[in-house]
mmCIF file of C-alpha atoms in Angstrom:
data_model
loop_
_atom_site.group_PDB
_atom_site.id
_atom_site.type_symbol
_atom_site.label_atom_id
_atom_site.label_comp_id
_atom_site.label_asym_id
_atom_site.label_seq_id
_atom_site.Cartn_x
_atom_site.Cartn_y
_atom_site.Cartn_z
ATOM 1 C CA MET A 3 46.552 -113.182 -128.710
ATOM 2 C CA HIS A 4 45.258 -112.933 -132.274
ATOM 3 C CA ARG A 5 41.739 -113.672 -130.990
ATOM 4 C CA VAL A 6 42.030 -110.968 -128.284
ATOM 5 C CA ASN A 7 43.249 -108.401 -130.798
ATOM 6 C CA LYS A 8 40.409 -109.299 -133.166
ATOM 7 C CA ILE A 9 37.796 -108.832 -130.380
ATOM 8 C CA ALA A 10 39.417 -105.558 -129.276
ATOM 9 C CA SER A 11 39.398 -104.293 -132.854
ATOM 10 C CA HIS A 12 35.727 -105.234 -133.211
ATOM 11 C CA LEU A 13 34.745 -103.447 -129.970
ATOM 12 C CA SER A 14 36.703 -100.346 -130.985
ATOM 13 C CA LEU A 15 34.899 -100.221 -134.340
ATOM 14 C CA GLN A 16 31.530 -100.809 -132.661
ATOM 15 C CA ASN A 17 32.110 -97.976 -130.190
ATOM 16 C CA SER A 18 33.107 -95.661 -133.017
ATOM 17 C CA ASN A 19 29.904 -96.494 -134.908
ATOM 18 C CA ASP A 20 27.816 -96.043 -131.768
ATOM 19 C CA ALA A 21 29.286 -92.603 -131.227
ATOM 20 C CA THR A 22 28.419 -91.627 -134.787
ATOM 21 C CA LEU A 23 24.870 -92.851 -134.411
ATOM 22 C CA SER A 24 24.481 -91.033 -131.115
ATOM 23 C CA THR A 25 25.558 -87.754 -132.661
ATOM 24 C CA SER A 26 23.293 -87.972 -135.662
ATOM 25 C CA ASN A 27 20.145 -89.216 -133.945
ATOM 26 C CA THR A 28 20.049 -87.160 -130.757
ATOM 27 C CA SER A 29 17.088 -84.783 -130.773
ATOM 28 C CA GLY A 30 17.222 -81.308 -129.248
ATOM 29 C CA CYS A 31 20.416 -79.366 -129.798
ATOM 30 C CA PRO A 32 23.170 -81.920 -130.474
ATOM 31 C CA SER A 33 25.295 -79.530 -132.546
ATOM 32 C CA CYS A 34 25.264 -76.567 -130.162
ATOM 33 C CA PRO A 35 27.100 -76.174 -126.864
ATOM 34 C CA ALA A 36 25.387 -76.538 -123.520
ATOM 35 C CA PRO A 37 23.312 -73.412 -122.772
ATOM 36 C CA PHE A 38 24.979 -73.019 -119.346
ATOM 37 C CA ASN A 39 28.709 -73.116 -118.627
ATOM 38 C CA ARG A 40 27.982 -74.904 -115.342
ATOM 39 C CA ALA A 41 25.453 -77.369 -114.023
ATOM 40 C CA CYS A 42 21.970 -75.955 -114.555
ATOM 41 C CA LYS A 43 19.608 -76.030 -111.594
ATOM 42 C CA VAL A 44 16.261 -77.408 -112.789
ATOM 43 C CA LEU A 45 13.179 -77.576 -110.588
ATOM 44 C CA VAL A 46 10.204 -79.824 -111.303
ATOM 45 C CA THR A 47 7.126 -79.356 -109.123
ATOM 46 C CA GLY A 48 4.463 -81.993 -108.600
ATOM 47 C CA ALA A 49 7.426 -84.336 -108.795
ATOM 48 C CA ALA A 50 5.541 -87.454 -107.654
ATOM 49 C CA GLY A 51 2.840 -87.012 -110.312
ATOM 50 C CA ASN A 52 2.535 -88.783 -113.648
ATOM 51 C CA ILE A 53 3.560 -85.865 -115.884
ATOM 52 C CA ALA A 54 6.576 -84.947 -113.770
ATOM 53 C CA TYR A 55 7.597 -88.617 -113.596
ATOM 54 C CA ALA A 56 7.819 -88.746 -117.388
ATOM 55 C CA ILE A 57 9.572 -85.351 -117.582
ATOM 56 C CA LEU A 58 12.301 -86.337 -115.113
ATOM 57 C CA PHE A 59 13.583 -89.278 -117.124
ATOM 58 C CA GLY A 60 13.509 -87.167 -120.297
ATOM 59 C CA ILE A 61 15.691 -84.622 -118.513
ATOM 60 C CA GLY A 62 18.132 -87.383 -117.622
ATOM 61 C CA ARG A 63 18.345 -88.407 -121.282
ATOM 62 C CA GLY A 64 19.206 -84.874 -122.396
ATOM 63 C CA LYS A 65 15.812 -84.011 -123.892
ATOM 64 C CA LEU A 66 15.482 -80.749 -121.948
ATOM 65 C CA LEU A 67 18.732 -78.874 -122.613
ATOM 66 C CA GLY A 68 20.639 -81.127 -124.963
ATOM 67 C CA PRO A 69 23.070 -84.009 -124.504
ATOM 68 C CA SER A 70 25.918 -81.947 -123.072
ATOM 69 C CA GLN A 71 24.241 -79.911 -120.338
ATOM 70 C CA LYS A 72 24.884 -81.100 -116.771
ATOM 71 C CA ILE A 73 21.889 -80.686 -114.464
ATOM 72 C CA GLU A 74 21.255 -80.367 -110.735
ATOM 73 C CA LEU A 75 17.731 -81.712 -110.358
ATOM 74 C CA TYR A 76 15.339 -80.447 -107.670
ATOM 75 C CA LEU A 77 12.032 -82.201 -107.028
ATOM 76 C CA LEU A 78 9.206 -80.477 -105.138
ATOM 77 C CA ASP A 79 5.877 -81.858 -103.975
ATOM 78 C CA ILE A 80 3.498 -81.614 -101.033
ATOM 79 C CA PRO A 81 4.369 -83.400 -97.739
ATOM 80 C CA MET A 82 1.892 -86.217 -98.272
ATOM 81 C CA MET A 83 3.799 -87.201 -101.464
ATOM 82 C CA SER A 84 7.220 -87.393 -99.786
ATOM 83 C CA GLU A 85 7.442 -91.181 -99.826
ATOM 84 C CA LYS A 86 6.501 -91.352 -103.491
ATOM 85 C CA MET A 87 9.187 -88.771 -104.267
ATOM 86 C CA LYS A 88 11.729 -90.996 -102.529
ATOM 87 C CA GLY A 89 10.785 -93.796 -104.912
ATOM 88 C CA VAL A 90 11.173 -91.494 -107.889
ATOM 89 C CA VAL A 91 14.638 -90.474 -106.656
ATOM 90 C CA MET A 92 15.601 -94.135 -106.299
ATOM 91 C CA GLU A 93 14.643 -94.778 -109.906
ATOM 92 C CA LEU A 94 16.477 -91.711 -111.174
ATOM 93 C CA ARG A 95 19.623 -92.806 -109.352
ATOM 94 C CA ASP A 96 19.248 -96.336 -110.682
ATOM 95 C CA CYS A 97 19.336 -94.955 -114.232
ATOM 96 C CA ALA A 98 22.826 -93.544 -113.566
ATOM 97 C CA PHE A 99 22.228 -90.635 -115.919
ATOM 98 C CA PRO A 100 25.613 -88.999 -116.664
ATOM 99 C CA LEU A 101 23.990 -85.572 -117.094
ATOM 100 C CA ILE A 102 22.423 -85.453 -113.623
ATOM 101 C CA THR A 103 25.022 -84.353 -111.094
ATOM 102 C CA LYS A 104 22.703 -83.896 -108.105
ATOM 103 C CA ILE A 105 19.187 -84.865 -107.032
ATOM 104 C CA VAL A 106 17.313 -83.155 -104.201
ATOM 105 C CA ALA A 107 13.740 -84.041 -103.273
ATOM 106 C CA THR A 108 11.980 -81.643 -100.915
ATOM 107 C CA THR A 109 8.692 -80.240 -99.695
ATOM 108 C CA ASP A 110 10.300 -76.926 -98.734
ATOM 109 C CA TYR A 111 9.986 -73.947 -101.072
ATOM 110 C CA LYS A 112 13.274 -72.336 -100.029
ATOM 111 C CA THR A 113 15.236 -75.512 -100.708
ATOM 112 C CA ALA A 114 13.474 -76.054 -104.013
ATOM 113 C CA PHE A 115 13.576 -72.543 -105.488
ATOM 114 C CA THR A 116 16.929 -71.169 -104.282
ATOM 115 C CA ASP A 117 19.027 -70.082 -107.287
ATOM 116 C CA VAL A 118 16.981 -72.233 -109.654
ATOM 117 C CA ASP A 119 17.659 -71.569 -113.367
ATOM 118 C CA VAL A 120 14.724 -73.427 -114.922
ATOM 119 C CA ALA A 121 11.411 -74.008 -113.148
ATOM 120 C CA LEU A 122 8.921 -76.482 -114.601
ATOM 121 C CA LEU A 123 5.715 -75.820 -112.662
ATOM 122 C CA VAL A 124 3.867 -79.066 -113.254
ATOM 123 C CA GLY A 125 2.059 -79.638 -109.975
ATOM 124 C CA ALA A 126 -1.506 -78.332 -109.788
ATOM 125 C CA LYS A 127 -4.795 -79.400 -108.319
ATOM 126 C CA PRO A 128 -6.392 -81.698 -110.938
ATOM 127 C CA ARG A 129 -9.851 -81.034 -112.272
ATOM 128 C CA ALA A 130 -12.258 -83.391 -110.546
ATOM 129 C CA LYS A 131 -15.292 -84.874 -112.228
ATOM 130 C CA GLY A 132 -18.009 -82.248 -112.534
ATOM 131 C CA MET A 133 -15.680 -79.389 -111.465
ATOM 132 C CA LEU A 134 -16.203 -76.122 -113.310
ATOM 133 C CA ARG A 135 -13.166 -74.386 -114.834
ATOM 134 C CA GLY A 136 -13.779 -71.424 -112.524
ATOM 135 C CA ASP A 137 -13.567 -73.714 -109.502
ATOM 136 C CA LEU A 138 -10.297 -75.126 -110.826
ATOM 137 C CA LEU A 139 -8.950 -71.574 -111.199
ATOM 138 C CA LYS A 140 -9.799 -70.771 -107.629
ATOM 139 C CA ALA A 141 -8.284 -73.989 -106.344
ATOM 140 C CA ASN A 142 -4.957 -73.338 -108.108
ATOM 141 C CA ALA A 143 -4.677 -69.570 -107.600
ATOM 142 C CA ASN A 144 -3.121 -69.855 -104.133
ATOM 143 C CA ILE A 145 -0.720 -72.613 -105.225
ATOM 144 C CA PHE A 146 0.733 -70.502 -108.025
ATOM 145 C CA LYS A 147 0.655 -67.326 -105.934
ATOM 146 C CA GLY A 148 2.884 -69.094 -103.432
ATOM 147 C CA GLN A 149 5.212 -70.395 -106.108
ATOM 148 C CA GLY A 150 5.481 -66.929 -107.646
ATOM 149 C CA GLU A 151 6.414 -65.515 -104.262
ATOM 150 C CA ALA A 152 9.035 -68.233 -103.850
ATOM 151 C CA ILE A 153 10.493 -67.422 -107.281
ATOM 152 C CA GLU A 154 10.617 -63.749 -106.326
ATOM 153 C CA LYS A 155 12.363 -64.480 -103.055
ATOM 154 C CA TYR A 156 14.766 -67.309 -103.905
ATOM 155 C CA ALA A 157 15.226 -68.048 -107.618
ATOM 156 C CA SER A 158 17.886 -66.841 -110.038
ATOM 157 C CA ARG A 159 17.045 -63.386 -111.398
ATOM 158 C CA ASN A 160 17.086 -64.917 -114.870
ATOM 159 C CA VAL A 161 15.033 -68.001 -114.063
ATOM 160 C CA LYS A 162 13.033 -69.411 -116.975
ATOM 161 C CA VAL A 163 9.556 -70.592 -115.986
ATOM 162 C CA CYS A 164 7.356 -72.995 -117.928
ATOM 163 C CA VAL A 165 3.919 -73.612 -116.410
ATOM 164 C CA VAL A 166 2.345 -76.958 -117.269
ATOM 165 C CA GLY A 167 -0.244 -77.327 -114.503
ATOM 166 C CA ASN A 168 -3.734 -76.347 -115.672
ATOM 167 C CA PRO A 169 -5.233 -73.879 -116.286
ATOM 168 C CA ALA A 170 -1.699 -73.218 -117.468
ATOM 169 C CA ASN A 171 -2.005 -69.762 -119.083
ATOM 170 C CA THR A 172 -3.660 -68.150 -116.084
ATOM 171 C CA ASN A 173 -1.562 -70.057 -113.569
ATOM 172 C CA ALA A 174 1.486 -68.597 -115.350
ATOM 173 C CA LEU A 175 -0.063 -65.125 -115.120
ATOM 174 C CA ILE A 176 -0.607 -65.504 -111.372
ATOM 175 C CA THR A 177 2.975 -66.745 -110.940
ATOM 176 C CA MET A 178 4.374 -63.837 -112.950
ATOM 177 C CA LYS A 179 2.430 -61.201 -111.032
ATOM 178 C CA ASN A 180 3.803 -62.538 -107.763
ATOM 179 C CA ALA A 181 7.405 -62.329 -108.945
ATOM 180 C CA PRO A 182 7.615 -58.691 -110.078
ATOM 181 C CA SER A 183 11.429 -58.445 -110.098
ATOM 182 C CA ILE A 184 11.785 -61.259 -112.637
ATOM 183 C CA PRO A 185 11.516 -60.163 -116.297
ATOM 184 C CA ARG A 186 8.007 -60.853 -117.566
ATOM 185 C CA CYS A 187 9.415 -62.494 -120.665
ATOM 186 C CA ASN A 188 10.822 -65.264 -118.463
ATOM 187 C CA PHE A 189 7.341 -66.648 -117.795
ATOM 188 C CA THR A 190 5.633 -68.953 -120.285
ATOM 189 C CA ALA A 191 2.874 -71.534 -120.372
ATOM 190 C CA MET A 192 2.851 -74.676 -122.436
ATOM 191 C CA THR A 193 0.740 -74.966 -125.578
ATOM 192 C CA ARG A 194 3.279 -77.184 -127.341
ATOM 193 C CA LEU A 195 1.144 -80.202 -126.496
ATOM 194 C CA ASP A 196 -1.653 -78.696 -128.579
ATOM 195 C CA GLN A 197 0.754 -77.960 -131.409
ATOM 196 C CA ASN A 198 2.056 -81.541 -131.351
ATOM 197 C CA ARG A 199 -1.503 -82.867 -131.299
ATOM 198 C CA ALA A 200 -2.393 -80.706 -134.297
ATOM 199 C CA VAL A 201 0.654 -81.895 -136.259
ATOM 200 C CA ALA A 202 -0.251 -85.493 -135.490
ATOM 201 C CA GLN A 203 -3.821 -85.027 -136.751
ATOM 202 C CA ILE A 204 -2.569 -83.566 -140.028
ATOM 203 C CA ALA A 205 -0.017 -86.338 -140.528
ATOM 204 C CA ASP A 206 -2.633 -88.995 -139.836
ATOM 205 C CA LYS A 207 -5.044 -87.369 -142.275
ATOM 206 C CA LEU A 208 -2.467 -87.143 -145.065
ATOM 207 C CA GLY A 209 -1.170 -90.629 -144.361
ATOM 208 C CA ASN A 210 2.184 -90.417 -146.124
ATOM 209 C CA VAL A 211 3.896 -87.491 -144.398
ATOM 210 C CA GLY A 212 6.316 -87.504 -141.492
ATOM 211 C CA TYR A 213 5.582 -85.338 -138.457
ATOM 212 C CA ASP A 214 8.789 -83.386 -138.989
ATOM 213 C CA GLN A 215 7.724 -82.455 -142.523
ATOM 214 C CA ILE A 216 4.798 -80.399 -141.175
ATOM 215 C CA GLN A 217 5.840 -76.850 -140.218
ATOM 216 C CA ASN A 218 4.235 -73.626 -138.969
ATOM 217 C CA VAL A 219 1.106 -75.126 -137.380
ATOM 218 C CA ILE A 220 0.026 -72.492 -134.850
ATOM 219 C CA ILE A 221 -1.938 -72.620 -131.599
ATOM 220 C CA TRP A 222 -3.563 -69.302 -130.692
ATOM 221 C CA GLY A 223 -4.771 -68.359 -127.243
ATOM 222 C CA ASN A 224 -5.606 -70.539 -124.271
ATOM 223 C CA HIS A 225 -4.689 -74.134 -123.491
ATOM 224 C CA SER A 226 -8.391 -74.993 -123.331
ATOM 225 C CA ALA A 227 -11.300 -75.916 -125.550
ATOM 226 C CA THR A 228 -11.354 -72.326 -126.923
ATOM 227 C CA GLN A 229 -7.858 -72.556 -128.378
ATOM 228 C CA TYR A 230 -7.524 -72.020 -132.119
ATOM 229 C CA PRO A 231 -5.375 -74.585 -133.961
ATOM 230 C CA ASP A 232 -4.476 -72.825 -137.231
ATOM 231 C CA VAL A 233 -3.091 -74.256 -140.475
ATOM 232 C CA SER A 234 -3.282 -70.992 -142.433
ATOM 233 C CA HIS A 235 0.499 -70.629 -142.536
ATOM 234 C CA ALA A 236 1.449 -74.299 -142.302
ATOM 235 C CA TYR A 237 3.393 -76.009 -145.050
ATOM 236 C CA LEU A 238 4.948 -79.377 -145.938
ATOM 237 C CA THR A 239 8.624 -79.921 -146.595
ATOM 238 C CA CYS A 240 10.407 -82.565 -148.625
ATOM 239 C CA ALA A 241 11.740 -85.363 -146.405
ATOM 240 C CA LYS A 242 15.027 -85.464 -148.376
ATOM 241 C CA THR A 243 15.797 -81.799 -149.118
ATOM 242 C CA GLY A 244 13.815 -79.911 -146.497
ATOM 243 C CA GLN A 245 12.473 -77.629 -149.212
ATOM 244 C CA VAL A 246 8.903 -76.389 -149.105
ATOM 245 C CA VAL A 247 6.604 -78.621 -151.175
ATOM 246 C CA THR A 248 3.122 -77.199 -150.687
ATOM 247 C CA SER A 249 0.828 -75.639 -148.112
ATOM 248 C CA VAL A 250 -0.872 -77.919 -145.596
ATOM 249 C CA ARG A 251 -4.265 -76.516 -146.628
ATOM 250 C CA ALA A 252 -3.648 -77.434 -150.261
ATOM 251 C CA ALA A 253 -2.346 -80.876 -149.369
ATOM 252 C CA LEU A 254 -5.389 -81.592 -147.209
ATOM 253 C CA ASN A 255 -7.814 -80.165 -149.778
ATOM 254 C CA ASP A 256 -10.685 -80.558 -147.329
ATOM 255 C CA GLU A 257 -11.995 -77.290 -145.857
ATOM 256 C CA TYR A 258 -14.779 -78.978 -143.917
ATOM 257 C CA TRP A 259 -12.316 -81.282 -142.161
ATOM 258 C CA ILE A 260 -10.023 -78.362 -141.314
ATOM 259 C CA ASP A 261 -12.743 -76.067 -139.977
ATOM 260 C CA ASN A 262 -14.665 -78.723 -138.091
ATOM 261 C CA THR A 263 -13.100 -82.120 -137.442
ATOM 262 C CA PHE A 264 -9.493 -80.936 -137.097
ATOM 263 C CA ILE A 265 -10.117 -77.960 -134.828
ATOM 264 C CA LYS A 266 -12.562 -79.784 -132.576
ATOM 265 C CA THR A 267 -10.349 -82.849 -132.287
ATOM 266 C CA VAL A 268 -7.361 -80.802 -131.131
ATOM 267 C CA GLN A 269 -9.501 -78.708 -128.784
ATOM 268 C CA GLN A 270 -11.072 -81.795 -127.167
ATOM 269 C CA ARG A 271 -8.068 -84.127 -127.304
ATOM 270 C CA GLY A 272 -7.377 -83.949 -123.584
ATOM 271 C CA SER A 273 -10.935 -84.954 -122.728
ATOM 272 C CA ALA A 274 -10.818 -87.777 -125.269
ATOM 273 C CA ILE A 275 -7.675 -89.182 -123.653
ATOM 274 C CA ILE A 276 -9.230 -89.011 -120.174
ATOM 275 C CA LYS A 277 -12.298 -90.816 -121.477
ATOM 276 C CA ALA A 278 -10.193 -93.518 -123.156
ATOM 277 C CA ARG A 279 -7.612 -94.260 -120.427
ATOM 278 C CA GLY A 280 -9.287 -92.898 -117.296
ATOM 279 C CA LEU A 281 -6.346 -90.562 -116.712
ATOM 280 C CA SER A 282 -5.208 -87.275 -118.180
ATOM 281 C CA SER A 283 -2.389 -86.933 -120.713
ATOM 282 C CA ALA A 284 0.932 -87.611 -119.043
ATOM 283 C CA ALA A 285 3.643 -88.873 -121.418
ATOM 284 C CA SER A 286 2.557 -86.564 -124.253
ATOM 285 C CA ALA A 287 2.396 -83.572 -121.881
ATOM 286 C CA ALA A 288 5.847 -84.395 -120.577
ATOM 287 C CA ASN A 289 7.236 -84.710 -124.091
ATOM 288 C CA ALA A 290 5.717 -81.324 -125.028
ATOM 289 C CA CYS A 291 7.223 -79.673 -121.955
ATOM 290 C CA LEU A 292 10.666 -80.929 -122.933
ATOM 291 C CA ASP A 293 10.126 -79.683 -126.519
ATOM 292 C CA HIS A 294 8.998 -76.260 -125.237
ATOM 293 C CA VAL A 295 11.959 -75.635 -122.981
ATOM 294 C CA ARG A 296 14.549 -77.121 -125.351
ATOM 295 C CA ASP A 297 13.438 -74.853 -128.192
ATOM 296 C CA TRP A 298 13.228 -71.852 -125.858
ATOM 297 C CA LEU A 299 16.696 -72.205 -124.353
ATOM 298 C CA CYS A 300 18.594 -73.945 -127.152
ATOM 299 C CA GLY A 301 16.808 -72.203 -130.040
ATOM 300 C CA SER A 302 14.128 -73.192 -132.527
ATOM 301 C CA ASN A 303 16.535 -72.758 -135.484
ATOM 302 C CA GLY A 304 14.169 -70.377 -137.221
ATOM 303 C CA ARG A 305 11.158 -72.711 -136.888
ATOM 304 C CA ILE A 306 7.896 -71.198 -135.659
ATOM 305 C CA VAL A 307 6.636 -72.867 -132.490
ATOM 306 C CA SER A 308 3.671 -72.119 -130.236
ATOM 307 C CA MET A 309 4.164 -70.800 -126.724
ATOM 308 C CA ALA A 310 1.902 -68.928 -124.338
ATOM 309 C CA VAL A 311 3.836 -65.758 -123.491
ATOM 310 C CA PRO A 312 3.084 -62.390 -121.890
ATOM 311 C CA SER A 313 0.936 -60.482 -124.359
ATOM 312 C CA ALA A 314 2.067 -56.910 -123.606
ATOM 313 C CA GLY A 315 2.821 -55.068 -126.848
ATOM 314 C CA ASN A 316 1.801 -58.020 -129.053
ATOM 315 C CA PRO A 317 1.233 -57.200 -132.764
ATOM 316 C CA TYR A 318 -2.192 -58.853 -132.940
ATOM 317 C CA GLY A 319 -4.118 -56.485 -130.691
ATOM 318 C CA MET A 320 -4.795 -59.020 -127.970
ATOM 319 C CA ASP A 321 -5.295 -57.878 -124.364
ATOM 320 C CA ASP A 322 -2.001 -56.708 -122.896
ATOM 321 C CA ASP A 323 -2.283 -58.482 -119.544
ATOM 322 C CA ILE A 324 -2.664 -62.176 -120.238
ATOM 323 C CA LEU A 325 -0.438 -65.069 -121.324
ATOM 324 C CA TYR A 326 -1.597 -65.882 -124.824
ATOM 325 C CA SER A 327 -0.266 -68.524 -127.190
ATOM 326 C CA PHE A 328 1.369 -66.919 -130.210
ATOM 327 C CA PRO A 329 3.647 -68.118 -133.005
ATOM 328 C CA VAL A 330 7.188 -67.452 -131.837
ATOM 329 C CA THR A 331 10.767 -68.149 -132.770
ATOM 330 C CA CYS A 332 13.346 -68.772 -130.065
ATOM 331 C CA ASP A 333 17.048 -68.196 -129.696
ATOM 332 C CA ALA A 334 19.254 -68.706 -126.616
ATOM 333 C CA GLY A 335 16.523 -68.218 -124.033
ATOM 334 C CA ASN A 336 14.718 -65.439 -125.853
ATOM 335 C CA TRP A 337 11.434 -65.640 -127.767
ATOM 336 C CA ARG A 338 9.992 -63.312 -130.399
ATOM 337 C CA ILE A 339 6.376 -63.147 -131.538
ATOM 338 C CA VAL A 340 6.143 -63.565 -135.305
ATOM 339 C CA LYS A 341 3.758 -61.179 -137.084
ATOM 340 C CA LEU A 342 1.657 -62.984 -139.664
ATOM 341 C CA PRO A 343 -1.408 -61.918 -141.671
ATOM 342 C CA VAL A 344 -4.673 -63.282 -140.259
ATOM 343 C CA SER A 345 -8.042 -63.616 -141.912
ATOM 344 C CA THR A 346 -11.289 -62.249 -140.522
ATOM 345 C CA GLN A 347 -12.371 -65.764 -139.557
ATOM 346 C CA SER A 348 -9.085 -66.435 -137.821
ATOM 347 C CA ARG A 349 -9.292 -63.161 -135.898
ATOM 348 C CA GLN A 350 -12.761 -64.078 -134.651
ATOM 349 C CA ARG A 351 -11.445 -67.338 -133.290
ATOM 350 C CA MET A 352 -8.409 -65.612 -131.786
ATOM 351 C CA LYS A 353 -10.668 -63.095 -130.031
ATOM 352 C CA LYS A 354 -12.908 -65.823 -128.634
ATOM 353 C CA THR A 355 -10.024 -67.519 -126.805
ATOM 354 C CA GLU A 356 -8.713 -64.081 -125.695
ATOM 355 C CA GLN A 357 -12.064 -63.370 -124.030
ATOM 356 C CA GLU A 358 -11.821 -66.583 -122.037
ATOM 357 C CA LEU A 359 -8.338 -65.626 -120.829
ATOM 358 C CA VAL A 360 -9.533 -62.180 -119.765
ATOM 359 C CA GLN A 361 -12.389 -63.796 -117.825
ATOM 360 C CA GLU A 362 -9.972 -66.249 -116.208
ATOM 361 C CA ARG A 363 -7.708 -63.384 -115.167
ATOM 362 C CA GLN A 364 -10.595 -61.535 -113.570
ATOM 363 C CA THR A 365 -11.646 -64.670 -111.678
ATOM 364 C CA ALA A 366 -8.150 -65.618 -110.551
ATOM 365 C CA LEU A 367 -6.924 -62.182 -109.529
ATOM 366 C CA GLY A 368 -10.185 -61.494 -107.723
ATOM 367 C CA ILE A 369 -9.536 -64.302 -105.277
#
């Protein structure tokens, strides 16, 4: 009996320690309540693809909406991917995620979009070798037109949409324009991957700084090679106190690297990954999507993050009818563009990526 009591005492202590560790190490919003007071209906399109595959298991682990939010998970893909979706569902069920209360895999828009609260539009026609960006736009225009119409017809009136499938900014614009009764502010496109890439480049260059110590790195414009990764307002914080230590520009002390190597590396990172592994970014894109939505719906706690959002009324003078990546702060499902001073050189780069988005809009909406 003494031995049994000793083991029971040990297990009880171990469970108590595990609970403490879980609370302190969970990323996302561990200290805030679940953003919905019921199970949240989350849709992931392109569900049999590599990016969606990585996203789905992150959702199960609480990386999308925090460790307390129950989720009804809807998977959508084209009919020819039905069997692969069945395999994905098997794996999700085999994980026995406590947060996932329901899993539905479908090829039907009505089933997928009805009353959905969060739509992660991942599925898109991939860019084939030698394909021009304009051809990619045309190929995806009808896909996102149809998904916008489905959102308009079936989704929750407060659905939050994050477009991941490329060209993401303009695909989001097409989706938004085909769902006119949904607030425009509920449509976003993901540039968090670019922000994360930029932070990683800075951390690697400095060599002795944690990723979470680098704040206010901004991505302006399009999720493309014209994007402008900007360190003008970025700073480093102390790992122990969280206090500001110095600006990123001062810490780097290398203007040539910032204006050339850094910017080009971030702009071309996707192509570099394709060249290295023969496939496009999947796990990093999935991680960025989870970061994007978690900050949007759970709040960024005052941190500036980059999101492509509808540009109407923006304080930087960008075209009013595109989705442009700006510095934003987020709180409880709302985002706000942060007004910052910009240099003449920065504005030139911001305008260049704006021009590409205007051209993409003209191409896409002319189809």
